[in-house]
Tab-separated table of N, CA and C and ligand atoms in Angstrom:
chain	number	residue	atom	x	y	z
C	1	UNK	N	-43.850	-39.205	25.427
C	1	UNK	CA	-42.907	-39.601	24.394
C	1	UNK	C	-42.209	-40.890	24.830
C	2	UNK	N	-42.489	-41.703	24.009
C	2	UNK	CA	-41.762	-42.910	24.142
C	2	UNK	C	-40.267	-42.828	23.898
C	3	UNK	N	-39.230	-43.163	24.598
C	3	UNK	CA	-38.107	-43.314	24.866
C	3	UNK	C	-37.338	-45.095	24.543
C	4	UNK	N	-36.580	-45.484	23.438
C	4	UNK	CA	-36.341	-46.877	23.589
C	4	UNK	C	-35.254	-47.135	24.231
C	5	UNK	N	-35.446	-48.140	24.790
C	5	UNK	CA	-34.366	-48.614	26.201
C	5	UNK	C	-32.921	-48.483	25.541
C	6	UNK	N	-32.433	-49.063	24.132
C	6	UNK	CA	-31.261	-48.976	23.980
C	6	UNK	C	-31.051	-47.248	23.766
C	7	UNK	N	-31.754	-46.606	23.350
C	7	UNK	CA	-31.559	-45.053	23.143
C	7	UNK	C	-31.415	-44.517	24.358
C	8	UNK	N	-31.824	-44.854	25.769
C	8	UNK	CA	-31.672	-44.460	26.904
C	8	UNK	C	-30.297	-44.660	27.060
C	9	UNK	N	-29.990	-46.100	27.355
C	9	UNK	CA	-28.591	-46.644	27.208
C	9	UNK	C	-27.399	-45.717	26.541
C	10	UNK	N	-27.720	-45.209	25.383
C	10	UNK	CA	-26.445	-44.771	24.593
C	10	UNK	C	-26.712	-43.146	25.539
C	11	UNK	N	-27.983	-42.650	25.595
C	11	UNK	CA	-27.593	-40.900	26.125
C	11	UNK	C	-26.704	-41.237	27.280
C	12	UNK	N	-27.283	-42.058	28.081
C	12	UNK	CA	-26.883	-42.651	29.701
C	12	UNK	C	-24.757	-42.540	29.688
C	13	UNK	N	-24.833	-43.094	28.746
C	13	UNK	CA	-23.326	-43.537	28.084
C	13	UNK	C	-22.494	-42.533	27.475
C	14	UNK	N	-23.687	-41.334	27.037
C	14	UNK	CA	-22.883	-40.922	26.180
C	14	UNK	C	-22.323	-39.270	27.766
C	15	UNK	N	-23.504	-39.558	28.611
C	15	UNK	CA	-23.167	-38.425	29.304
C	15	UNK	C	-22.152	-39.307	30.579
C	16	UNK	N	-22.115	-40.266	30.578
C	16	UNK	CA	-20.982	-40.756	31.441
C	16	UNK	C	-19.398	-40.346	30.601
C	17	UNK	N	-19.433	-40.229	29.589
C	17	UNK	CA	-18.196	-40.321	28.596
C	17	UNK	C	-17.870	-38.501	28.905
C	18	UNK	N	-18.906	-37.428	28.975
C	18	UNK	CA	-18.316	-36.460	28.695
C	18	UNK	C	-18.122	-36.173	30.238
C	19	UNK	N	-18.978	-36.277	31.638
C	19	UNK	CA	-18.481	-36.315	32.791
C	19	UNK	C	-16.532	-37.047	32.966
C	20	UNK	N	-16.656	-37.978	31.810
C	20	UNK	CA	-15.103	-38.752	32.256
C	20	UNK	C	-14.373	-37.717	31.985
C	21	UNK	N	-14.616	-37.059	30.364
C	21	UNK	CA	-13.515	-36.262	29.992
C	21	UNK	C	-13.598	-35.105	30.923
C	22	UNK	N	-14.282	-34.376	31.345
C	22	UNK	CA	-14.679	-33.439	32.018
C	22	UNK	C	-13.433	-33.504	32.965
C	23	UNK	N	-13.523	-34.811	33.710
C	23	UNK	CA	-12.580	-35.154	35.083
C	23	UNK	C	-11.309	-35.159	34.171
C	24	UNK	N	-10.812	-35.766	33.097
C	24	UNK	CA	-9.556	-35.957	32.681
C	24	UNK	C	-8.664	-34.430	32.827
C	25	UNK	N	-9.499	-33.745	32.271
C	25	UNK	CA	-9.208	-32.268	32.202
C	25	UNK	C	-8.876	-31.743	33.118
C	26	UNK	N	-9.835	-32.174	34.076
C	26	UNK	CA	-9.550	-31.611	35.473
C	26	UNK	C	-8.452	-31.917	36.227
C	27	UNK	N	-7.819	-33.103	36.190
C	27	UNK	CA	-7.127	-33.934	36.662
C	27	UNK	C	-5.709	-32.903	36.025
C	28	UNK	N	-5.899	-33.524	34.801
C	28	UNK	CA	-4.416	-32.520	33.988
C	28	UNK	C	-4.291	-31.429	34.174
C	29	UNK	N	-5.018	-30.495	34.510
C	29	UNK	CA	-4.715	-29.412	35.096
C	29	UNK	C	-4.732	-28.843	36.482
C	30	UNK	N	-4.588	-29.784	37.435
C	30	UNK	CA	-4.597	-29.267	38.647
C	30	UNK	C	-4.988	-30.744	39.727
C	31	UNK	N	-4.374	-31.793	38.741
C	31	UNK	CA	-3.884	-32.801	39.536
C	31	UNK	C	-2.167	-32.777	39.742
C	32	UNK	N	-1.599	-34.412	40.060
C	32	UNK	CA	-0.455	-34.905	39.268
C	32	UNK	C	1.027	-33.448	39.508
C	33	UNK	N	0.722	-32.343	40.380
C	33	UNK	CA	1.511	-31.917	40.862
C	33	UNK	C	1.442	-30.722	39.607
C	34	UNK	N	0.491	-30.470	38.935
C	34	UNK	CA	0.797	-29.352	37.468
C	34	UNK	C	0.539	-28.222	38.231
C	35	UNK	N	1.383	-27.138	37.542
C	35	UNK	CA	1.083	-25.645	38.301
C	35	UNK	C	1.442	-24.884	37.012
C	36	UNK	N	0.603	-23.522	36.835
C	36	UNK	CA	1.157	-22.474	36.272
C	36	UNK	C	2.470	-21.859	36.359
C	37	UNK	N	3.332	-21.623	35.474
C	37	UNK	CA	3.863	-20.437	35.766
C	37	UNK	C	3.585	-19.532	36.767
C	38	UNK	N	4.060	-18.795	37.751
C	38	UNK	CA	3.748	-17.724	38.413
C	38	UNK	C	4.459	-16.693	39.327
C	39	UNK	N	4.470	-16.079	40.044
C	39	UNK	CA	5.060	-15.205	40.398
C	39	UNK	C	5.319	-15.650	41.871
C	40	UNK	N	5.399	-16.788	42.029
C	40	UNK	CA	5.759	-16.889	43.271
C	40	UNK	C	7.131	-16.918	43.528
C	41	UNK	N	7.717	-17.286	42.380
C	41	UNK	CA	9.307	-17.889	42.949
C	41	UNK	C	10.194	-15.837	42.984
C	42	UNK	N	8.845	-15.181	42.709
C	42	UNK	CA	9.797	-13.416	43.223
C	42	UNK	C	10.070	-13.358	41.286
C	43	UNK	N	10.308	-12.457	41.314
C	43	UNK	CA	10.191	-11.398	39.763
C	43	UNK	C	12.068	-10.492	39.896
C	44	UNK	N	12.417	-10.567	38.691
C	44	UNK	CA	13.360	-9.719	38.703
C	44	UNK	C	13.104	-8.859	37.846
C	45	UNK	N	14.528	-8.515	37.390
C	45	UNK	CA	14.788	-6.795	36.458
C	45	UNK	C	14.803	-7.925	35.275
C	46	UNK	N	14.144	-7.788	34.618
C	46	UNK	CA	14.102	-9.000	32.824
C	46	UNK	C	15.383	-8.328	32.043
C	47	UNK	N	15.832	-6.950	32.145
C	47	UNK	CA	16.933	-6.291	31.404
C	47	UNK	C	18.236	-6.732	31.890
C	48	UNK	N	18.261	-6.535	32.972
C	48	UNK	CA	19.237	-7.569	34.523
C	48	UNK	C	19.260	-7.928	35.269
C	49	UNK	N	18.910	-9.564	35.536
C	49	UNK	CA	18.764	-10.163	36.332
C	49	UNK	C	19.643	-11.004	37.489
C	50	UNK	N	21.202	-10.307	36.547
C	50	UNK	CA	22.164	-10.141	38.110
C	50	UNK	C	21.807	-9.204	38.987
C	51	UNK	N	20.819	-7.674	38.921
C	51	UNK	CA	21.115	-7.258	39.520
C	51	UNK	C	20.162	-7.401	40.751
C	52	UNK	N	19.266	-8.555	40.761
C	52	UNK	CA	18.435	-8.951	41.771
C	52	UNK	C	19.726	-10.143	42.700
C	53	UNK	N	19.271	-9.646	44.579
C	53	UNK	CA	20.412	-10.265	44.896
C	53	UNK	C	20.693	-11.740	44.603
C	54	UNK	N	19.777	-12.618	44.560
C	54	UNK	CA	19.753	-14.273	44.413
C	54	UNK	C	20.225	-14.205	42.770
C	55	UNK	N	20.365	-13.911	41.976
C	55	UNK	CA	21.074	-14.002	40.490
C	55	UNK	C	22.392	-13.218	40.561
C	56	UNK	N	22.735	-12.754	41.295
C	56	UNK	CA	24.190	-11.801	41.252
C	56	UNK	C	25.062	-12.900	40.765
C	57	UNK	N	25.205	-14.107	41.589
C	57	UNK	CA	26.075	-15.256	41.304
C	57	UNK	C	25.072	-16.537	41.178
C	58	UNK	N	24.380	-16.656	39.904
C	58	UNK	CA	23.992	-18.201	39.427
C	58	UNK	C	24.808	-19.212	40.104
C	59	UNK	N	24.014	-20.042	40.953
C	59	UNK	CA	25.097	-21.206	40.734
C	59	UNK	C	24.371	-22.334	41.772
C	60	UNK	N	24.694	-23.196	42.734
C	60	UNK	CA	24.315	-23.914	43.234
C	60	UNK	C	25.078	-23.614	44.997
C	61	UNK	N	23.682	-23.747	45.158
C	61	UNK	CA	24.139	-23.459	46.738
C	61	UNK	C	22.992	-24.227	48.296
C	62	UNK	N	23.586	-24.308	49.074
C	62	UNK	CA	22.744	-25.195	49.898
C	62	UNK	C	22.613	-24.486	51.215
C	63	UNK	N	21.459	-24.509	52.140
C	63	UNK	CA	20.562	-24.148	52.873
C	63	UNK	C	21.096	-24.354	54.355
C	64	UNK	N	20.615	-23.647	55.036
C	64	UNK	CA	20.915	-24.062	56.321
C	64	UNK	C	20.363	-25.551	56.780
C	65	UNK	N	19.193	-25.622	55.990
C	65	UNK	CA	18.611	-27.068	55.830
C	65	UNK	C	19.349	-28.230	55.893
C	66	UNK	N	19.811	-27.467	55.087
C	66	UNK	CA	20.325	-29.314	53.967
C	66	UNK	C	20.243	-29.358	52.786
C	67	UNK	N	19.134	-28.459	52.665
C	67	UNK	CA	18.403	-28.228	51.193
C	67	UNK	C	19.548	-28.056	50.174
C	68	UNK	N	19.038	-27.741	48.720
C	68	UNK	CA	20.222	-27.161	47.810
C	68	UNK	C	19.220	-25.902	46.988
C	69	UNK	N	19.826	-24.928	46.831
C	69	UNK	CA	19.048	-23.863	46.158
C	69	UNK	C	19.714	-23.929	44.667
C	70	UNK	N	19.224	-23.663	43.157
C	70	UNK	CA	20.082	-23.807	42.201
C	70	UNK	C	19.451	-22.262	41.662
C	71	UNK	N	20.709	-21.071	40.917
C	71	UNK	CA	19.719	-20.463	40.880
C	71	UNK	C	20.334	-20.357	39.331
C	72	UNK	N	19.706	-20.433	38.076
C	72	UNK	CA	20.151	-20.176	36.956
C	72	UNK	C	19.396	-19.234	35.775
C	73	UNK	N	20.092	-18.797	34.922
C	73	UNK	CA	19.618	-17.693	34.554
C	73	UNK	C	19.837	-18.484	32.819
C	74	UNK	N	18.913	-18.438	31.849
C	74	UNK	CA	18.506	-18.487	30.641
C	74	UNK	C	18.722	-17.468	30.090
C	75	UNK	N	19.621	-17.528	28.634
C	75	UNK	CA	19.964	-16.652	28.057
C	75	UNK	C	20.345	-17.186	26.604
C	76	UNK	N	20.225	-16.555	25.399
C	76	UNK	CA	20.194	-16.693	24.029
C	76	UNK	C	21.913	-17.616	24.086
C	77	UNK	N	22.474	-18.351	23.994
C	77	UNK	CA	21.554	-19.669	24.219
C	77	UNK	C	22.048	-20.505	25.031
C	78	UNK	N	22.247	-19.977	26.229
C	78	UNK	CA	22.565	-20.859	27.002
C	78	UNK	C	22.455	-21.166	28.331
C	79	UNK	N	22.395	-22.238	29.676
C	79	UNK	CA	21.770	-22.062	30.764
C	79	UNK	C	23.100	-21.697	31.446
C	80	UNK	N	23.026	-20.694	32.396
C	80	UNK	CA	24.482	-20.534	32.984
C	80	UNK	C	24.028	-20.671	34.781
C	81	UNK	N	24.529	-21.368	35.294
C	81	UNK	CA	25.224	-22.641	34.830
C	81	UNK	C	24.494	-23.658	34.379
C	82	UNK	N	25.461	-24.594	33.694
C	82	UNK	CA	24.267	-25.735	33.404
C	82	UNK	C	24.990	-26.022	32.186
C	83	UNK	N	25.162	-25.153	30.907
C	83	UNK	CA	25.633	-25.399	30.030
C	83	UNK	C	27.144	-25.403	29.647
C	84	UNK	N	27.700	-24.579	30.120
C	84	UNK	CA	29.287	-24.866	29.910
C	84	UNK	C	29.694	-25.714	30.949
C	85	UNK	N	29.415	-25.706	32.596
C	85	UNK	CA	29.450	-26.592	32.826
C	85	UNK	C	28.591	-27.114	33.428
C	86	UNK	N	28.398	-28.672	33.993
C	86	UNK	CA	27.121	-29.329	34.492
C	86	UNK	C	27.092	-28.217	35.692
C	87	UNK	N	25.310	-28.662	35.824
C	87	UNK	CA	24.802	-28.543	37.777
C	87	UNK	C	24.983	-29.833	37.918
C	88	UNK	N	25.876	-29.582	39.584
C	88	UNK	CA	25.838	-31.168	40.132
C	88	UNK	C	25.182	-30.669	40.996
C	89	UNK	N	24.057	-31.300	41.781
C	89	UNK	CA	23.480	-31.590	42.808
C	89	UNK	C	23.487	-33.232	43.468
C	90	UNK	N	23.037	-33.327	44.486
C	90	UNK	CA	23.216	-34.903	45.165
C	90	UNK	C	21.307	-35.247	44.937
C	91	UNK	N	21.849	-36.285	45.323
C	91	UNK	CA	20.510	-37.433	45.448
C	91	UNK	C	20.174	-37.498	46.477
C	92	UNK	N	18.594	-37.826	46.531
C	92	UNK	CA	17.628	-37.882	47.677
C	92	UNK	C	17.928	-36.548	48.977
C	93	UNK	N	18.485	-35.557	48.011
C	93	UNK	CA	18.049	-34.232	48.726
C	93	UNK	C	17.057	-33.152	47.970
C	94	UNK	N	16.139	-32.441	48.821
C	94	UNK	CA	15.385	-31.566	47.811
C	94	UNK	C	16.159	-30.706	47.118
C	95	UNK	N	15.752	-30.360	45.983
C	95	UNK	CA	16.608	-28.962	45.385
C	95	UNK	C	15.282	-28.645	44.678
C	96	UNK	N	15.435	-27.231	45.158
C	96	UNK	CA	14.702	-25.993	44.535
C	96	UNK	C	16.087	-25.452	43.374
C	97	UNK	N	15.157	-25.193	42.175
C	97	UNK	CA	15.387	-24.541	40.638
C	97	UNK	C	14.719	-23.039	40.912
C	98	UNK	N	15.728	-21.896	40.843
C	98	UNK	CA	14.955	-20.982	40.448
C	98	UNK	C	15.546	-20.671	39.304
C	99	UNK	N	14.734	-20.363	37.742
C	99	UNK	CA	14.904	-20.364	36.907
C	99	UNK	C	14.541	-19.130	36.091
C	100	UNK	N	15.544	-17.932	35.696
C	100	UNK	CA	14.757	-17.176	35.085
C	100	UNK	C	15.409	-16.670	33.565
C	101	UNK	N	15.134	-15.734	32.884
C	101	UNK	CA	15.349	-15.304	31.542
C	101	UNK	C	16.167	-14.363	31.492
C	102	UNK	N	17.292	-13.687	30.970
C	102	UNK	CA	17.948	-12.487	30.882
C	102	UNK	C	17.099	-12.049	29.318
C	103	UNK	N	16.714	-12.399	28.338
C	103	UNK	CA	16.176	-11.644	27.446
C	103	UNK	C	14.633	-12.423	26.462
C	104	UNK	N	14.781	-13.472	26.196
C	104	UNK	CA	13.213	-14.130	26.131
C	104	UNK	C	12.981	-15.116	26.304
C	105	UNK	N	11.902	-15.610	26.139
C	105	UNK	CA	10.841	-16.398	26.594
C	105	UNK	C	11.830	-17.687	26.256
C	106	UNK	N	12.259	-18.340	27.218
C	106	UNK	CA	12.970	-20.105	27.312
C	106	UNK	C	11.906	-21.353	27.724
C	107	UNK	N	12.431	-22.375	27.749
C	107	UNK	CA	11.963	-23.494	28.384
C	107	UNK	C	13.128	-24.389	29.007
C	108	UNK	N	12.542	-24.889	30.044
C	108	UNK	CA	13.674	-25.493	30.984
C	108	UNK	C	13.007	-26.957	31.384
C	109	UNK	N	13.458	-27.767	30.776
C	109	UNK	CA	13.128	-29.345	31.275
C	109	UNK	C	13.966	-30.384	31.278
C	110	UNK	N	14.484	-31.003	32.419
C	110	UNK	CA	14.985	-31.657	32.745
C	110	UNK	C	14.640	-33.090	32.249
C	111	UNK	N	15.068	-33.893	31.094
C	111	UNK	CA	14.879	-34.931	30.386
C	111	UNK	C	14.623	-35.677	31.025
C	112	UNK	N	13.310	-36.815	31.658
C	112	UNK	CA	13.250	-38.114	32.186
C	112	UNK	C	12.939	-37.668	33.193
C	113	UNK	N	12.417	-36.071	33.593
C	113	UNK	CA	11.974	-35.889	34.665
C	113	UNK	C	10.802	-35.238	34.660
C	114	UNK	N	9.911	-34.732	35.719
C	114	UNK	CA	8.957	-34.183	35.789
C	114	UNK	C	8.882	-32.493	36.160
C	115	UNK	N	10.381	-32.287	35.598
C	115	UNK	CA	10.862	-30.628	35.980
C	115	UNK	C	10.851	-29.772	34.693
C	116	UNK	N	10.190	-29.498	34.436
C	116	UNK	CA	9.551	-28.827	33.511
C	116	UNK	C	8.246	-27.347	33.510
C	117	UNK	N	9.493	-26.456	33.155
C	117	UNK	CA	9.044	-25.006	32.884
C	117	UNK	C	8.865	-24.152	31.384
C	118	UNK	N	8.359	-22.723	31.574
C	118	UNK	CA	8.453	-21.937	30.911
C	118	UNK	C	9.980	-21.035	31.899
C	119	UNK	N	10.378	-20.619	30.813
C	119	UNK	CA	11.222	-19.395	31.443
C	119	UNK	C	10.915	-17.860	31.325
C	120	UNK	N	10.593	-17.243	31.732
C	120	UNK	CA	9.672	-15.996	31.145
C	120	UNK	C	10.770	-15.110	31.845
C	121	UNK	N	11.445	-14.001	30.731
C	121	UNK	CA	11.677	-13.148	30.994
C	121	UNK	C	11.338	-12.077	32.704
C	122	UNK	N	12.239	-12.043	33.606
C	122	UNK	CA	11.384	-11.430	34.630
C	122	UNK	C	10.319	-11.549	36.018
C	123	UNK	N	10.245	-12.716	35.426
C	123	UNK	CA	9.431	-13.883	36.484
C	123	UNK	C	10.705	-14.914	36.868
C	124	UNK	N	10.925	-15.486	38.093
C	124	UNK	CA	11.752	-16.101	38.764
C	124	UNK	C	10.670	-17.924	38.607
C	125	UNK	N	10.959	-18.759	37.558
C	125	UNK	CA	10.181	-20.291	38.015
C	125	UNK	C	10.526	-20.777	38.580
C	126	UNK	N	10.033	-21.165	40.038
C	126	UNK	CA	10.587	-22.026	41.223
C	126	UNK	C	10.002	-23.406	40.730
C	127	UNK	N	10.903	-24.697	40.928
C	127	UNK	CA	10.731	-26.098	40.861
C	127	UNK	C	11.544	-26.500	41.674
C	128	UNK	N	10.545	-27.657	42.847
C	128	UNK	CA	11.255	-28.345	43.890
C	128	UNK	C	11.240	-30.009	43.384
C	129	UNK	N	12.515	-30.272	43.405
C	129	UNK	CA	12.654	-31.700	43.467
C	129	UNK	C	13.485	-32.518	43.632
C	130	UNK	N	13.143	-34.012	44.124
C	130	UNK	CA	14.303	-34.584	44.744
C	130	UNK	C	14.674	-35.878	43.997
C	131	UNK	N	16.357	-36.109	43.721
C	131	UNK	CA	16.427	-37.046	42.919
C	131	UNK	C	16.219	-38.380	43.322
C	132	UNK	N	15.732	-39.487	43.199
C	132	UNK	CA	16.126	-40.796	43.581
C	132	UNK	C	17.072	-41.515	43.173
C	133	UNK	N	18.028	-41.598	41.923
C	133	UNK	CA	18.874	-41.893	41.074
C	133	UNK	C	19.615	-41.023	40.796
C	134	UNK	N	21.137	-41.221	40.975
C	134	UNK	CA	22.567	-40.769	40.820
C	134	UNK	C	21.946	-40.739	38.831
C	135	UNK	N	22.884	-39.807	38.508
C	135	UNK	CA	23.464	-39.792	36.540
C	135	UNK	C	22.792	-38.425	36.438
C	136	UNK	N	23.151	-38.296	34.778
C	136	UNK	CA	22.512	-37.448	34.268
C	136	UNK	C	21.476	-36.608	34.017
C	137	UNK	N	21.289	-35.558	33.307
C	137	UNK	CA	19.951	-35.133	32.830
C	137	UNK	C	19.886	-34.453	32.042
C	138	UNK	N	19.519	-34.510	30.630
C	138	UNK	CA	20.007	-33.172	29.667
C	138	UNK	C	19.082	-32.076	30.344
C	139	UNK	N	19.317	-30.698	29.996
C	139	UNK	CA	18.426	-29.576	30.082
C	139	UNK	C	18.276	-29.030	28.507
C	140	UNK	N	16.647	-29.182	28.492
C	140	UNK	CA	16.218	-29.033	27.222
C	140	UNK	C	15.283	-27.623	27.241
C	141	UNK	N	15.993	-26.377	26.309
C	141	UNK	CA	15.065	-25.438	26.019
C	141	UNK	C	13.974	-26.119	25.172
C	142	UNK	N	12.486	-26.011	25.375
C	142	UNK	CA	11.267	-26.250	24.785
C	142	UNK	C	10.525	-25.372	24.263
C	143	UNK	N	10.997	-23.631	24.414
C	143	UNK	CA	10.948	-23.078	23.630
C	143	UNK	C	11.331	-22.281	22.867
C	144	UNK	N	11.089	-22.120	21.189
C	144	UNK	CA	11.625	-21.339	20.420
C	144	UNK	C	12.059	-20.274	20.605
C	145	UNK	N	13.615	-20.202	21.248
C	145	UNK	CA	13.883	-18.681	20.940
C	145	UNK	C	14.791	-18.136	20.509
C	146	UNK	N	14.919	-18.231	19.738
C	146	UNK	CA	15.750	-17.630	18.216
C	146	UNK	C	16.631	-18.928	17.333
C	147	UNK	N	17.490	-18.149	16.275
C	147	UNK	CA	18.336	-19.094	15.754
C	147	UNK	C	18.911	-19.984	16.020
C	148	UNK	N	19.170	-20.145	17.484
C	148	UNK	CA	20.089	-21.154	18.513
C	148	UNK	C	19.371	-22.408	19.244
C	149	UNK	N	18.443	-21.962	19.174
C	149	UNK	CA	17.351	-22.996	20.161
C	149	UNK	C	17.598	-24.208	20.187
C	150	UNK	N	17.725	-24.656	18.676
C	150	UNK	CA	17.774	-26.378	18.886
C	150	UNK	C	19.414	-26.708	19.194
C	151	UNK	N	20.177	-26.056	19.622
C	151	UNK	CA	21.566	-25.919	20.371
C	151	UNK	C	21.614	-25.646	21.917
C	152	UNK	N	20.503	-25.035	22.517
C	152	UNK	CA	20.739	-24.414	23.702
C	152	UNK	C	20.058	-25.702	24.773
C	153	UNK	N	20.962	-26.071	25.424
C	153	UNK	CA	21.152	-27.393	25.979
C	153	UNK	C	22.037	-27.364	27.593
C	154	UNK	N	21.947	-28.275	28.415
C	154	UNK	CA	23.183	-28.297	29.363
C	154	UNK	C	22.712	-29.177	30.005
C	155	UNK	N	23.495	-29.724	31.369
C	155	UNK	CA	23.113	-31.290	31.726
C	155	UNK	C	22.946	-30.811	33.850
C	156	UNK	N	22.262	-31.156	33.630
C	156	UNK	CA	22.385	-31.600	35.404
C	156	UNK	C	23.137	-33.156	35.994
C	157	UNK	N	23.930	-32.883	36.909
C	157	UNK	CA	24.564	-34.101	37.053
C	157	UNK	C	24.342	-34.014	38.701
C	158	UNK	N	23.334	-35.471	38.848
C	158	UNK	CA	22.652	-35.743	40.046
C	158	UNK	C	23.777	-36.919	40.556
C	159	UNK	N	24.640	-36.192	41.876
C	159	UNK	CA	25.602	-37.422	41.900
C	159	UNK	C	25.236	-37.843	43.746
C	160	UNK	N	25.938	-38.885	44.360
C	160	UNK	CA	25.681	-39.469	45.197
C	160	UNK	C	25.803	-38.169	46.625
C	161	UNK	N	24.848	-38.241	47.690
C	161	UNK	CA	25.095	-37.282	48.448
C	161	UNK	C	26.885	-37.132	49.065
C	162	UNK	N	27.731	-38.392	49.431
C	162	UNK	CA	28.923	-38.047	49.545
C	162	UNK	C	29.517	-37.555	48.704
C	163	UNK	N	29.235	-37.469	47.790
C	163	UNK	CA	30.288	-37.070	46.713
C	163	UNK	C	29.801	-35.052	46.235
C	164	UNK	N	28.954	-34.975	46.822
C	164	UNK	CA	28.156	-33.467	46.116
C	164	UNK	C	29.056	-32.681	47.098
C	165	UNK	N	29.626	-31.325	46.307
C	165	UNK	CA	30.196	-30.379	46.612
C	165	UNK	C	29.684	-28.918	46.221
C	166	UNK	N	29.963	-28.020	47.556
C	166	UNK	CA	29.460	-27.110	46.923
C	166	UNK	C	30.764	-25.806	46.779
C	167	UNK	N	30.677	-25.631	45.592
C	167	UNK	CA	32.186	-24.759	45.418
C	167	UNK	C	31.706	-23.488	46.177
C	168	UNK	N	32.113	-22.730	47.220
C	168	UNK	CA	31.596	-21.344	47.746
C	168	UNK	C	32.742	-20.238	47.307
C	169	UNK	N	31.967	-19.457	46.583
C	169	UNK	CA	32.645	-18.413	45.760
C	169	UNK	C	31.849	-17.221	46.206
W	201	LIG	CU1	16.176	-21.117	24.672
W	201	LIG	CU2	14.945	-22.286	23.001
C-alpha cells in the first residue's frame, strides 16, 4: 500500500499532538505541586471537630521549629478563625493550614495564591506554604454550600516576621 509523504506527515503530527496532550495531563495532575485531597493531614469527628485535640482551639500557633501551624475549622458560613477576625501569620516562614469542615463540603483558597483546597467534612486538608510578600489574602469558599456561600469569606494577613504575634490562649 502506497502511503503519500504528506499523509505520513499529518499521522506523524497528528500522533505527536496526542503524545503532547497525553503529557499535559500528566503534568496537571501530578506535576506543579497538585495533590488530592487526602487523609493525610489525620481525620476527625465531621459531627465535632473540637473534639479532636488539634481543633479544640482553632487558631494559629507556632512550632518548636519556627514553623507556624494554622488550624481552622469551616463552617456554614464561616472560617473560624479567619473570618471574624484575620489569620495573621509572618512572611518567609512555612505555615502549615490544617483545614477541616464542622458540617459540609467547603472550599478554601487563598486568593493570588497557590493554596487551594476542598474542605471535606471529617478529613483534616493539610497545605504547606511560605509567604514571600507581607499584605493580604481573601479566603474564598469555592464550594457551594448552602444559601451563604457567596458570603462566606475571611482574609489571611501575611505580615512582616517582626511584627507576627502569637496570642497563647
Ligand atoms: Cu462554604 Cu461555600
Amino acid at each position: 500500500m502506497e502511503i503519500h509523504r504528506f499523509e505520513k506527515l499529518w499521522l506523524v503530527a497528528a500522533l505527536l499532538l496526542i503524545v503532547a496532550f497525553i503529557g499535559t495531563i500528566v503534568y496537571g495532575a501530578l506535576g506543579a505541586g497538585v495533590a488530592m485531597v487526602d487523609d493525610s493531614g489525620g481525620t476527625v469527628d465531621p459531627d465535632d471537630p473540637t473534639a479532636s485535640d488539634n481543633f479544640r482551639e482553632p487558631g494559629v500557633y507556632t512550632t518548636d521549629d519556627g514553623d507556624v501551624e494554622v488550624y481552622v475549622i469551616a463552617r456554614q458560613y464561616l472560617f473560624s478563625p479567619g473570618s471574624t477576625e484575620p489569620i495573621q501569620v509572618p512572611a518567609n516562614t512555612e505555615v502549615t493550614f490544617y483545614v477541616t469542615s464542622g458540617d459540609v463540603t467547603h472550599g478554601f483558597n487563598l486568593a493570588g495564591t497557590n493554596v487551594n483546597t476542598m474542605v471535606i467534612p471529617g478529613q483534616v486538608a493539610e497545605i504547606t506554604v511560605e509567604f514571600d510578600e507581607t499584605g493580604d489574602h481573601h479566603i474564598v469558599c469555592h464550594e457551594y454550600c448552602g444559601v451563604g456561600h457567596h458570603d462566606m469569606r475571611g482574609t489571611v494577613d501575611v505580615v512582616p516576621q517582626s511584627q507576627f504575634e502569637v496570642s497563647d490562649e
